[in-house]
Tab-separated table of C-alpha atoms in Angstrom:
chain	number	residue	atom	x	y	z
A	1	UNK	CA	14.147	9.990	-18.307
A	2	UNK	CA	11.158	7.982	-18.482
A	3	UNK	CA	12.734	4.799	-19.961
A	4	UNK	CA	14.529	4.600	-16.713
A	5	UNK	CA	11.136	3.741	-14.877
A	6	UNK	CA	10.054	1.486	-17.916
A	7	UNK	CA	13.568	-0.981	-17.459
A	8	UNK	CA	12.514	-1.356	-13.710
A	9	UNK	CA	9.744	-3.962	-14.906
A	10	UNK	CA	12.559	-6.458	-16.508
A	11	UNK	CA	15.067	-5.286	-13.323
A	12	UNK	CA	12.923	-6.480	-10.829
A	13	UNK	CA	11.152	-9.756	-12.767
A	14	UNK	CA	13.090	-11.880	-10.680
A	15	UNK	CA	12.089	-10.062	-7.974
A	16	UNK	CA	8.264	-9.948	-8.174
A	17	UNK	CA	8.558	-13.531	-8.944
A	18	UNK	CA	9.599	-14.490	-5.490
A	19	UNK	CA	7.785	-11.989	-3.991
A	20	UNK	CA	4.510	-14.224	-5.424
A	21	UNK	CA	5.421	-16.566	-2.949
A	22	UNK	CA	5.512	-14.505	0.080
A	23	UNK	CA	1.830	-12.959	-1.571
A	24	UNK	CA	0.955	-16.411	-1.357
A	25	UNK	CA	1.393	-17.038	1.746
A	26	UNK	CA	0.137	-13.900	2.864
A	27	UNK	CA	-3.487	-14.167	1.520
A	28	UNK	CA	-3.890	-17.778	2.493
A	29	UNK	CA	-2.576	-16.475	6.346
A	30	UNK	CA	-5.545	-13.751	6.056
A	31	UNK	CA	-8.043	-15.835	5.042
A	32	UNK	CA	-7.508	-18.988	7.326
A	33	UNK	CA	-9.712	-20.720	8.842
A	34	UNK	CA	-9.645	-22.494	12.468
A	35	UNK	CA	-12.014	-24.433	13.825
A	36	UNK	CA	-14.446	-23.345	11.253
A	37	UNK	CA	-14.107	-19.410	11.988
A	38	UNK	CA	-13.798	-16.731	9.605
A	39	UNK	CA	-11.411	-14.409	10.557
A	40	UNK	CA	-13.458	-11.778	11.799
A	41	UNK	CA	-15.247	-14.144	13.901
A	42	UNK	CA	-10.918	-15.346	15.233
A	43	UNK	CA	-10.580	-11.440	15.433
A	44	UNK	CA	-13.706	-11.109	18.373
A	45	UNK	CA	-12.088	-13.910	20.220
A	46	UNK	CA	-9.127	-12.534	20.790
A	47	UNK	CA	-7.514	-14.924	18.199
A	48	UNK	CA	-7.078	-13.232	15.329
A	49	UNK	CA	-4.800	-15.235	12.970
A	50	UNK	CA	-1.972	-13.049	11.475
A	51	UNK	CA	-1.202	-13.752	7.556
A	52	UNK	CA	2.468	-15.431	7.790
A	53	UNK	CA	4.610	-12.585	5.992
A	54	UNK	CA	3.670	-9.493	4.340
A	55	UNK	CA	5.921	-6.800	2.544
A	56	UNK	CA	6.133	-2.913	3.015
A	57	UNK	CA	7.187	-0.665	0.607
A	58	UNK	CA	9.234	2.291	1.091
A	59	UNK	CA	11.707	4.770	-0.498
A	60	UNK	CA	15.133	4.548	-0.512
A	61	UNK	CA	17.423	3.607	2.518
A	62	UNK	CA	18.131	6.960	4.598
A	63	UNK	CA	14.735	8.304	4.389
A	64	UNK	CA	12.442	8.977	7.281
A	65	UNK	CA	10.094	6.706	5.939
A	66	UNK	CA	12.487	3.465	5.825
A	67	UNK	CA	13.855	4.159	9.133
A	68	UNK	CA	10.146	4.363	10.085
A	69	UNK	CA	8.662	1.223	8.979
A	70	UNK	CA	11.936	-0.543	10.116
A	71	UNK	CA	10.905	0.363	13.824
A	72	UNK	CA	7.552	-0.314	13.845
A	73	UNK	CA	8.080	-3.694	12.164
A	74	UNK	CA	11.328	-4.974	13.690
A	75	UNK	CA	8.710	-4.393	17.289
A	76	UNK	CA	5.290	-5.784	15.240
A	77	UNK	CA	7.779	-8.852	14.223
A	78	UNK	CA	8.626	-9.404	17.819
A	79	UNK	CA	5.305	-9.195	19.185
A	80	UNK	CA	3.194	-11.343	16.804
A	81	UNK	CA	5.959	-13.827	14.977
A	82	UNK	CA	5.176	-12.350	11.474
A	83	UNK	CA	8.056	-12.089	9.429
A	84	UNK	CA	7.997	-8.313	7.888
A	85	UNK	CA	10.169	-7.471	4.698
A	86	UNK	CA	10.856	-3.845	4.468
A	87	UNK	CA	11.335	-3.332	0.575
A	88	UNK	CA	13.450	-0.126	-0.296
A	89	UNK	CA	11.891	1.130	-3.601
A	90	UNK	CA	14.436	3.382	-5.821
A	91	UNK	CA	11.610	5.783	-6.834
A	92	UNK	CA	7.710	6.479	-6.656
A	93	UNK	CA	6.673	4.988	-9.491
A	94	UNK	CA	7.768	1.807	-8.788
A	95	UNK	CA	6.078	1.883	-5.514
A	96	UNK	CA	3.065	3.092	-7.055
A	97	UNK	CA	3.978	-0.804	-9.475
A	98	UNK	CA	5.114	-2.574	-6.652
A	99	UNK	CA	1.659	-2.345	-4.725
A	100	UNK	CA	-0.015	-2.416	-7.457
A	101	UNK	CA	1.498	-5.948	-8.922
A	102	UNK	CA	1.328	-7.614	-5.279
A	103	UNK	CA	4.937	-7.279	-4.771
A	104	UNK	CA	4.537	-5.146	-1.229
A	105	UNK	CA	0.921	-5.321	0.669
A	106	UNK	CA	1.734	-2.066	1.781
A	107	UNK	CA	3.263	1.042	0.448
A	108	UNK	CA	3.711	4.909	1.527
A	109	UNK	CA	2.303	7.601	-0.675
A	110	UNK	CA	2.133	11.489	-0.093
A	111	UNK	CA	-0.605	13.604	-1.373
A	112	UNK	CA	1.560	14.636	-4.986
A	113	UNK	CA	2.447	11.042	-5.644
A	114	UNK	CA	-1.374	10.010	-5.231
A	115	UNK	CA	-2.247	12.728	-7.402
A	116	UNK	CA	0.386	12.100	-10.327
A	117	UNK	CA	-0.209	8.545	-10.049
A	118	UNK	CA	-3.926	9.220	-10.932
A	119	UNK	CA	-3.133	11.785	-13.729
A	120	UNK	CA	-0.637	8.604	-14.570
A	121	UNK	CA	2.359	11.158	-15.455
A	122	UNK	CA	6.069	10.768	-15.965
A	123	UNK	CA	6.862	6.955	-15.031
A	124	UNK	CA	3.178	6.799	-13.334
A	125	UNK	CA	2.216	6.084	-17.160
A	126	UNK	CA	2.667	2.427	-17.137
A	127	UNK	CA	0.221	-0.799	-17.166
A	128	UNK	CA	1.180	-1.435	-13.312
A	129	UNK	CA	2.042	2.513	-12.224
A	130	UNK	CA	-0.949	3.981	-13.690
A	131	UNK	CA	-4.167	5.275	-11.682
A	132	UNK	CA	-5.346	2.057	-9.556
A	133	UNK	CA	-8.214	2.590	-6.338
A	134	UNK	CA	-5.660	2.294	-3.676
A	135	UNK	CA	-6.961	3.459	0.149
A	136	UNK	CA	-4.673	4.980	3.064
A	137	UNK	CA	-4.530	2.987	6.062
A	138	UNK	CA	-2.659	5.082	8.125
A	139	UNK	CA	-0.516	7.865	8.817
A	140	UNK	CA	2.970	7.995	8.828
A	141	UNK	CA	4.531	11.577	9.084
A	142	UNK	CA	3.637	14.727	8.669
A	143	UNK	CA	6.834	15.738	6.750
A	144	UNK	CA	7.972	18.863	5.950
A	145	UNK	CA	9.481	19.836	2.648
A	146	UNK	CA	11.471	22.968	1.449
A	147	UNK	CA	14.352	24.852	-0.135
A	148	UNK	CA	17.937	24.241	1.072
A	149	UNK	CA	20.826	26.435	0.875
A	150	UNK	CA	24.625	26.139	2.415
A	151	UNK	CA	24.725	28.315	5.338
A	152	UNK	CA	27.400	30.667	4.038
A	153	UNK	CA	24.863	30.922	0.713
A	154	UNK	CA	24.260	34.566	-1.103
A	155	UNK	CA	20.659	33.008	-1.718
A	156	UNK	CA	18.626	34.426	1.452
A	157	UNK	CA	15.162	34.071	-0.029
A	158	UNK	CA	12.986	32.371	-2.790
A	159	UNK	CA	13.580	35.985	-4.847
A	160	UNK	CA	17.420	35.701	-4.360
A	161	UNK	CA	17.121	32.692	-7.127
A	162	UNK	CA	17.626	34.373	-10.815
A	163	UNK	CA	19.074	33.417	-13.633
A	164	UNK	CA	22.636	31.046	-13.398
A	165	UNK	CA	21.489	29.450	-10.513
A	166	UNK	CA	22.588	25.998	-9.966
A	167	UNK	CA	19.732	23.830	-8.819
A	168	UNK	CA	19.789	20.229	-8.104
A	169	UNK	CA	17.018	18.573	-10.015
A	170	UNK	CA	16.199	14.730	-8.816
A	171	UNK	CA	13.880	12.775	-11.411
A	172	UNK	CA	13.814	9.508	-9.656
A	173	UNK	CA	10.220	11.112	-8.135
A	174	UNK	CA	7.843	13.472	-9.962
A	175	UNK	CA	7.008	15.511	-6.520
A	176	UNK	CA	11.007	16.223	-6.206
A	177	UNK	CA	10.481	17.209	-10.335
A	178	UNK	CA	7.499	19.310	-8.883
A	179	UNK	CA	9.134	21.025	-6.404
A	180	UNK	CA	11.157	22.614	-8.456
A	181	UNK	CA	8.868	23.078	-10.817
A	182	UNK	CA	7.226	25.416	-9.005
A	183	UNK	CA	10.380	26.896	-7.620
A	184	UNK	CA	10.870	27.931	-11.142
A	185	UNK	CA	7.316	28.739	-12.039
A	186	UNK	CA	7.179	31.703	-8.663
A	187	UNK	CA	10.206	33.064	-9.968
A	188	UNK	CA	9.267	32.951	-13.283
A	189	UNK	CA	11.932	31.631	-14.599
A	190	UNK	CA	12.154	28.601	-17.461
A	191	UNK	CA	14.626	25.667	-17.642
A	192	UNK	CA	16.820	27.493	-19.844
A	193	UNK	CA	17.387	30.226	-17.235
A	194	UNK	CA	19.005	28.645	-14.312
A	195	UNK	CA	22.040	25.275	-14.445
A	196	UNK	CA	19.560	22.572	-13.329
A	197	UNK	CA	21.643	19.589	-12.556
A	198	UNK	CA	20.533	16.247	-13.103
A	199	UNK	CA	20.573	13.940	-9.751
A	200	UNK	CA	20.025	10.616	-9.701
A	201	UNK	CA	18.323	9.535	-6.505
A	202	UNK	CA	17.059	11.265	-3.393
A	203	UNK	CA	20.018	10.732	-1.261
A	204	UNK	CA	22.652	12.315	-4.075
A	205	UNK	CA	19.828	15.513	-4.381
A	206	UNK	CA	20.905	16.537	-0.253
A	207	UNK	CA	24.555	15.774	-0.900
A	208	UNK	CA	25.777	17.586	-4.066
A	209	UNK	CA	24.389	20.571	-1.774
A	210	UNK	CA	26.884	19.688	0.586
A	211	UNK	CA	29.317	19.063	-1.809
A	212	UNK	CA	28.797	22.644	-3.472
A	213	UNK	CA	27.966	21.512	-7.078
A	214	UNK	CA	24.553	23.277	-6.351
A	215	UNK	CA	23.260	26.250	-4.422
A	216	UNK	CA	19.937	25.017	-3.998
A	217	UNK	CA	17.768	21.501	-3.489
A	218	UNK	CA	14.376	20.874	-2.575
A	219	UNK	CA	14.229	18.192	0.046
A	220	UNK	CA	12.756	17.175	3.595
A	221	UNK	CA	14.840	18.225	7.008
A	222	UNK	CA	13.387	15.292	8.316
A	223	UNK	CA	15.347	12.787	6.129
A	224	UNK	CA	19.187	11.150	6.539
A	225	UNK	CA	20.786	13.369	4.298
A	226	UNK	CA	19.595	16.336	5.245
A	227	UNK	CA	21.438	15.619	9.091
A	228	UNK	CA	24.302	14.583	7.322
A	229	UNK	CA	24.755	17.800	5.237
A	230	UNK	CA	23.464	19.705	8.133
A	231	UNK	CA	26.724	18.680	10.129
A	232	UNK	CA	29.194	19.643	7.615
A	233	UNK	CA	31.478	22.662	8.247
A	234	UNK	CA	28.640	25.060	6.021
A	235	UNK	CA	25.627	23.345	7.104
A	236	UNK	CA	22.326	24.634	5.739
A	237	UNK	CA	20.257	27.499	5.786
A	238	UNK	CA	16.254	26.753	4.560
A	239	UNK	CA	14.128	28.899	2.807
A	240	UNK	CA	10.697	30.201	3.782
A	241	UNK	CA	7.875	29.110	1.680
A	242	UNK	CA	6.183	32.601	0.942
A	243	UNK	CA	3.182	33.476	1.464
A	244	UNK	CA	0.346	34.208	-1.391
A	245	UNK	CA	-0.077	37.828	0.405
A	246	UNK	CA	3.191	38.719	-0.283
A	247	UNK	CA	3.164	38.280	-4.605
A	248	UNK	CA	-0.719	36.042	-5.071
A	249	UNK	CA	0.596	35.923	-9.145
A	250	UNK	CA	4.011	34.522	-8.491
A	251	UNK	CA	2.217	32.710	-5.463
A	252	UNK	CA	-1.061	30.686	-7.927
A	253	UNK	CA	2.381	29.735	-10.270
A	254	UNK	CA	3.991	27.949	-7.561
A	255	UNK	CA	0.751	26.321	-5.704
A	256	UNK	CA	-0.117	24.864	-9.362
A	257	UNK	CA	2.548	22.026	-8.810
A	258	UNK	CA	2.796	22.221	-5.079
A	259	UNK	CA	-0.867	21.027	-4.883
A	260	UNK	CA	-1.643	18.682	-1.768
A	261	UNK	CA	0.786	20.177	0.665
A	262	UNK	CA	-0.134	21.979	4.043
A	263	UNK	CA	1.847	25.251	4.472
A	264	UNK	CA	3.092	25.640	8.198
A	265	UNK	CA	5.678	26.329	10.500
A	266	UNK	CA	8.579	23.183	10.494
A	267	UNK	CA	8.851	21.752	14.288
A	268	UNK	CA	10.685	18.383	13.370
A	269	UNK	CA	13.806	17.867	11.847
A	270	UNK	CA	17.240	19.642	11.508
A	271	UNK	CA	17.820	22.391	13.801
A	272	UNK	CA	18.639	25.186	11.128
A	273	UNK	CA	14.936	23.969	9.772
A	274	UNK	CA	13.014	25.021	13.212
A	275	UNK	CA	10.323	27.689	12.801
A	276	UNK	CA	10.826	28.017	8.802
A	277	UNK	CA	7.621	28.218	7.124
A	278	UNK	CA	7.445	25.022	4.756
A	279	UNK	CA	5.179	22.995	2.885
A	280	UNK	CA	4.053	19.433	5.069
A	281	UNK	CA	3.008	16.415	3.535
A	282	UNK	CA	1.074	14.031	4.749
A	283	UNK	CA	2.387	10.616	4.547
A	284	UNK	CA	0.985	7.331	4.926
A	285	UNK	CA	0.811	3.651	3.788
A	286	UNK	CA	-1.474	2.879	1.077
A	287	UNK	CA	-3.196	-0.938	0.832
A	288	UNK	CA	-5.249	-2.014	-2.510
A	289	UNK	CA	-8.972	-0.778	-2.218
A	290	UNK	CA	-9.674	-4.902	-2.514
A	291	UNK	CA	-7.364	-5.774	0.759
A	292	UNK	CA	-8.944	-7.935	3.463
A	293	UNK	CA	-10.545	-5.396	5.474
A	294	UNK	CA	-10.039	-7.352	8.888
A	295	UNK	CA	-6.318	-7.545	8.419
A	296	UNK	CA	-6.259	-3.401	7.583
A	297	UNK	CA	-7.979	-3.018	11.208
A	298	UNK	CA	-6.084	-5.307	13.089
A	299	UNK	CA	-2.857	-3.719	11.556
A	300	UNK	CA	-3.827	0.098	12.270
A	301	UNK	CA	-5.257	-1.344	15.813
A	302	UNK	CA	-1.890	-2.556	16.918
A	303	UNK	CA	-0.258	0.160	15.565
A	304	UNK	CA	-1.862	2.215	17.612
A	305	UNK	CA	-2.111	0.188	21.129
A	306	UNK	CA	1.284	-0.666	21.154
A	307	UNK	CA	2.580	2.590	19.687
A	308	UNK	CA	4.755	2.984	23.099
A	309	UNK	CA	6.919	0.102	22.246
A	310	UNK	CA	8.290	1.677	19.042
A	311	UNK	CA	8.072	5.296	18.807
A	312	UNK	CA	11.461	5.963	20.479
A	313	UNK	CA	12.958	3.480	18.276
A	314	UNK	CA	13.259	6.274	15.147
A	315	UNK	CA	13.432	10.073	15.845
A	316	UNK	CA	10.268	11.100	14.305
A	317	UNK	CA	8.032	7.638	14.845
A	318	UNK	CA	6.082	9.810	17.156
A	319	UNK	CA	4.259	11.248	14.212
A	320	UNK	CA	2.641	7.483	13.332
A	321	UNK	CA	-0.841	8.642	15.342
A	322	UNK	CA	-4.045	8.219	15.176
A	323	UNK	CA	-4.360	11.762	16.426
A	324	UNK	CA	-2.301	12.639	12.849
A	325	UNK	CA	-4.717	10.741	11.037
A	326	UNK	CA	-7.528	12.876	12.322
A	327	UNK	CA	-6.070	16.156	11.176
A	328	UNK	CA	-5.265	14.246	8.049
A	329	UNK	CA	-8.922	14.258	7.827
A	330	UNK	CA	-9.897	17.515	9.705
A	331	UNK	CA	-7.769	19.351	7.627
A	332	UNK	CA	-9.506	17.963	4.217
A	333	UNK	CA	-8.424	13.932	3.112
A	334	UNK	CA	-6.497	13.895	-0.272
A	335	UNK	CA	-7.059	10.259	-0.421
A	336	UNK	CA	-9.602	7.988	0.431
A	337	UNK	CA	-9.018	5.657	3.773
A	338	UNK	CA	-9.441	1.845	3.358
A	339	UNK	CA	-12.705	0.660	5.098
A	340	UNK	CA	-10.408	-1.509	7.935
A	341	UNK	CA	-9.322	2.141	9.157
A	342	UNK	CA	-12.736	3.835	9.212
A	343	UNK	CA	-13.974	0.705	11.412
A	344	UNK	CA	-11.107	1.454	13.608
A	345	UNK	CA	-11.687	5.434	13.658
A	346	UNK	CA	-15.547	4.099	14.367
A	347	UNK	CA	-14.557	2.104	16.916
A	348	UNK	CA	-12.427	4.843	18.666
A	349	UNK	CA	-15.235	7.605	18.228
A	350	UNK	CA	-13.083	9.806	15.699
A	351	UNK	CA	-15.371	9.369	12.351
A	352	UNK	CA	-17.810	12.227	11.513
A	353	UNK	CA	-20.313	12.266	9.080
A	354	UNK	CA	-18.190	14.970	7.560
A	355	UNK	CA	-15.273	12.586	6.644
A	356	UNK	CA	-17.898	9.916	5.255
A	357	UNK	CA	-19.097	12.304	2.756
A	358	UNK	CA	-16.045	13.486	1.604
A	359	UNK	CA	-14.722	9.826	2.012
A	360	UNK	CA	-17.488	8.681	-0.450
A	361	UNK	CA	-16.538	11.745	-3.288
A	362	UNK	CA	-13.012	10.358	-3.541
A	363	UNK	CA	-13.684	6.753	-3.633
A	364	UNK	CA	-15.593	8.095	-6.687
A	365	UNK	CA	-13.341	10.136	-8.195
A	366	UNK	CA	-10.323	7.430	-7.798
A	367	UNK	CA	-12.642	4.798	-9.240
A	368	UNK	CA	-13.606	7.011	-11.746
A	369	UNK	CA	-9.894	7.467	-12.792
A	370	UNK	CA	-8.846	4.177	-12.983
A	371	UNK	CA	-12.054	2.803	-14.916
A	372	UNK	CA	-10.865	5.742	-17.265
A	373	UNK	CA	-6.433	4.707	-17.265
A	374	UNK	CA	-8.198	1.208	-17.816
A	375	UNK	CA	-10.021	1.953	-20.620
A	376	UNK	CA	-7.460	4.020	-22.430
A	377	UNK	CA	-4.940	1.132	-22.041
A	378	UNK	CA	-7.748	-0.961	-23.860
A	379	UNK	CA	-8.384	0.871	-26.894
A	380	UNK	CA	-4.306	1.646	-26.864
A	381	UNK	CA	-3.571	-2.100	-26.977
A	382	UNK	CA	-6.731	-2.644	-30.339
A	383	UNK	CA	-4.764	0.599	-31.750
A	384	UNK	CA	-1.181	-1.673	-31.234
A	385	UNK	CA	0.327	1.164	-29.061
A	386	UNK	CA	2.502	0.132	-26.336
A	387	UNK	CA	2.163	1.385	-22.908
A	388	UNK	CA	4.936	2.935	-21.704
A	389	UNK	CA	6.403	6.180	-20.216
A	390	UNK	CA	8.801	6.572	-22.663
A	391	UNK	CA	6.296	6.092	-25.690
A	392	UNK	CA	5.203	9.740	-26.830
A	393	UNK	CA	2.286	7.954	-29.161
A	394	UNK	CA	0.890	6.829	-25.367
A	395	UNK	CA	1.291	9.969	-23.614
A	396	UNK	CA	-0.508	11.638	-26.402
A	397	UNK	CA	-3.159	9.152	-27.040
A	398	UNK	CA	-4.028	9.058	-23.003
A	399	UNK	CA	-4.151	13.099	-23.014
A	400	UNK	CA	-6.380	13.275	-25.733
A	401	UNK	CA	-8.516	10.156	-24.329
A	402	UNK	CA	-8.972	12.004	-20.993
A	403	UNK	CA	-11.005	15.021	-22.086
A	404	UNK	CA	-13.132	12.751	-24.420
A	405	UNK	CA	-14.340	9.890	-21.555
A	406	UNK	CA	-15.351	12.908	-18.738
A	407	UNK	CA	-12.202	13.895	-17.230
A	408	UNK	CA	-11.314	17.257	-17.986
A	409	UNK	CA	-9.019	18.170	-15.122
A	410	UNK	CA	-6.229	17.345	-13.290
A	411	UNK	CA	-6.866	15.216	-10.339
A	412	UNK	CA	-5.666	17.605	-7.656
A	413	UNK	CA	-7.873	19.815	-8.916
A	414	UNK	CA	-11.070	17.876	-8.361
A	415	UNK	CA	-10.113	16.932	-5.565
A	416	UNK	CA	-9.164	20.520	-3.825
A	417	UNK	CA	-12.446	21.318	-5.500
A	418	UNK	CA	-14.620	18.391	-3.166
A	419	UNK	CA	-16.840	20.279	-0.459
């Protein structure tokens, strides 16, 4: 599976190449100066000067999260003349690579992706996936994500799945990997028990539910496909999230991978999703730690001021608030915010001395992580072993090079663990 995500680095050479040039232009647009002002000083006038082009990354075409960021930057576009690529990314990892090589300015990460990134699992264990000190800017959507079933399906509940079931299994992310990994892990069941089909993208994983080659998927009713399955003749039927009250055993198997998510009623998306209890994510766009802090606050100020002119431009661009971000952070940050956003949240008088303190403990853990991914690729390359996700001798080497340099748990753990 994993040599998949490694080929993506030759696939899209030609790519990142051009992409330099847009990079190029965007840094020396941040960091102009006119009439001899820096561009905070531009920003105070009133004349703050715009880098020429940036890119945003984003998954696939037909997600909530494309459709998003083509709204709000077909309207940003309008408004300020800077040209906006929206860059469709075929999986995490490579949006994980893709910010983390220059190729996009901005990406959108959930909670599990942050988290696998910084344990640098699956295809996150690569020289330009791997743990990097990336901050969240903003927030997107609060997404729900769940178990579908056709409407007609025998499967009522999570404990109607037994052995012989056919599930769809997507490995172009490792939260869709996780999500039924933990599907698995309440019933305790093991690969071998259930016909897991392979799928290859996030699109196919909705529709081969439709079609009937599987009776179950994990997948948002927020997203394209899900509408488009939920109109056919059998529609869909979602299944509740249970509660830990109801089995806490089979309940501490499934929150193990399903770390990071917010359990809750669904109130957006697909009608037969309404009212189902489901995990939420929170999702948001992620800049480097190292981006131009003035550009980071003019982007989530516009954002929000003119969040009128696009929100009824995309079903669900309602959710891109400022008064999401704050129960992003009332309800416990998963990932650090970059420093352009907490002068914003300053500005608006939403920071607490509450979020700086538990701001400050992830910046350290997330440094800490990649100091440690940065190191082990070090000593790997003296040792002549080559980093990639497909090389076993890597995944081995960085799991026994963890332990040994201080970390000793997973990263979701630490952080669920922060006061």
């Amino acid at each position: 599976m994993n040599s998949i995500f490694e080929r993506r680095d030759e696939e899209f050479n030609f790519k990142k190449r051009e992409s330099l040039r847009f990079m190029v232009a965007a840094a020396l647009g941040s960091g102009l100066l006119v009439a001899g002002m820096s561009p905070r000083a531009l920003a105070q006038s009133g004349k703050y000067q715009w880098p020429k082009t940036f890119n945003v990354v984003t998954p696939v075409v037909g997600t909530a999260n494309h459709s998003l960021a083509v709204a709000w930057s077909s309207k940003f576009q309008a408004a300020t003349g800077v040209k906006v690529a929206v860059l469709p990314a075929p999986n995490g990892f490579a949006r994980a690579a893709w910010l983390n090589s220059g190729e996009g300015r901005l990406a959108m990460v959930q909670a599990s992706d942050y988290f696998d990134q910084m344990d640098a699992v699956q295809g996150y264990a690569t020289k330009t996936a791997g743990p990097t000190d990336t901050r969240l800017i903003h927030m997107n959507m609060v997404t729900p994500w769940g178990y579908a079933v056709q409407g007609d399906s025998r499967i009522k509940s999570i404990n109607d799945i037994g052995k012989g079931t056919r599930i769809a299994l997507a490995k172009s992310s490792s939260f869709l990997v996780a999500g039924i990994e933990a599907l698995l892990a309440y019933r305790n069941l093991s690969h071998n028990d259930v016909d897991l089909v392979s799928i290859g993208s996030y699109g196919a994983n909705t529709a081969v539910l439709a079609e009937g080659r599987v009776e179950v998927t994990f997948t948002s009713p927020i997203s394209g496909p899900s509408y488009k399955a939920e109109a056919t003749p059998k529609g869909l039927r979602w299944l509740a999230v249970p509660q830990r009250q109801q089995d806490p055993a089979a309940y501490d198997r499934y929150r193990k991978f399903m770390a990071g998510y917010v359990p809750q009623e669904t109130v957006a998306g697909v009608k037969s999703a309404i009212g189902v209890p489901m995990d939420h994510a929170f999702q948001a766009n992620h800049v480097r730690a190292n981006e131009d802090p003035e550009f980071v606050y003019q982007l989530i100020k516009w954002l929000d001021e003119n969040h009128a002119s696009y929100k009824g431009d995309f079903t669900h661009a309602n959710m891109l608030s400022i008064a999401n971000l704050v129960l992003f952070l009332d309800t416990g940050a998963l990932q650090p915010l970059h420093e352009g956003s907490i002068r914003y949240l300053k500005e608006k008088g939403k920071w607490k001395d509450s979020y700086q303190k538990r701001q400050d403990q992830l910046v350290q853990l997330a440094q800490k992580y990649e100091k440690t991914y940065r190191d082990a690729m070090a000593a790997a390359d003296k040792k002549g072993i080559a980093i990639e996700a497909s090389n076993a001798q890597w995944a081995s080497f960085w799991t026994e090079f963890r332990p040994a340099n201080g970390i000793s748990k997973p990263f979701a753990e630490e952080v669920l663990a922060l006061n």
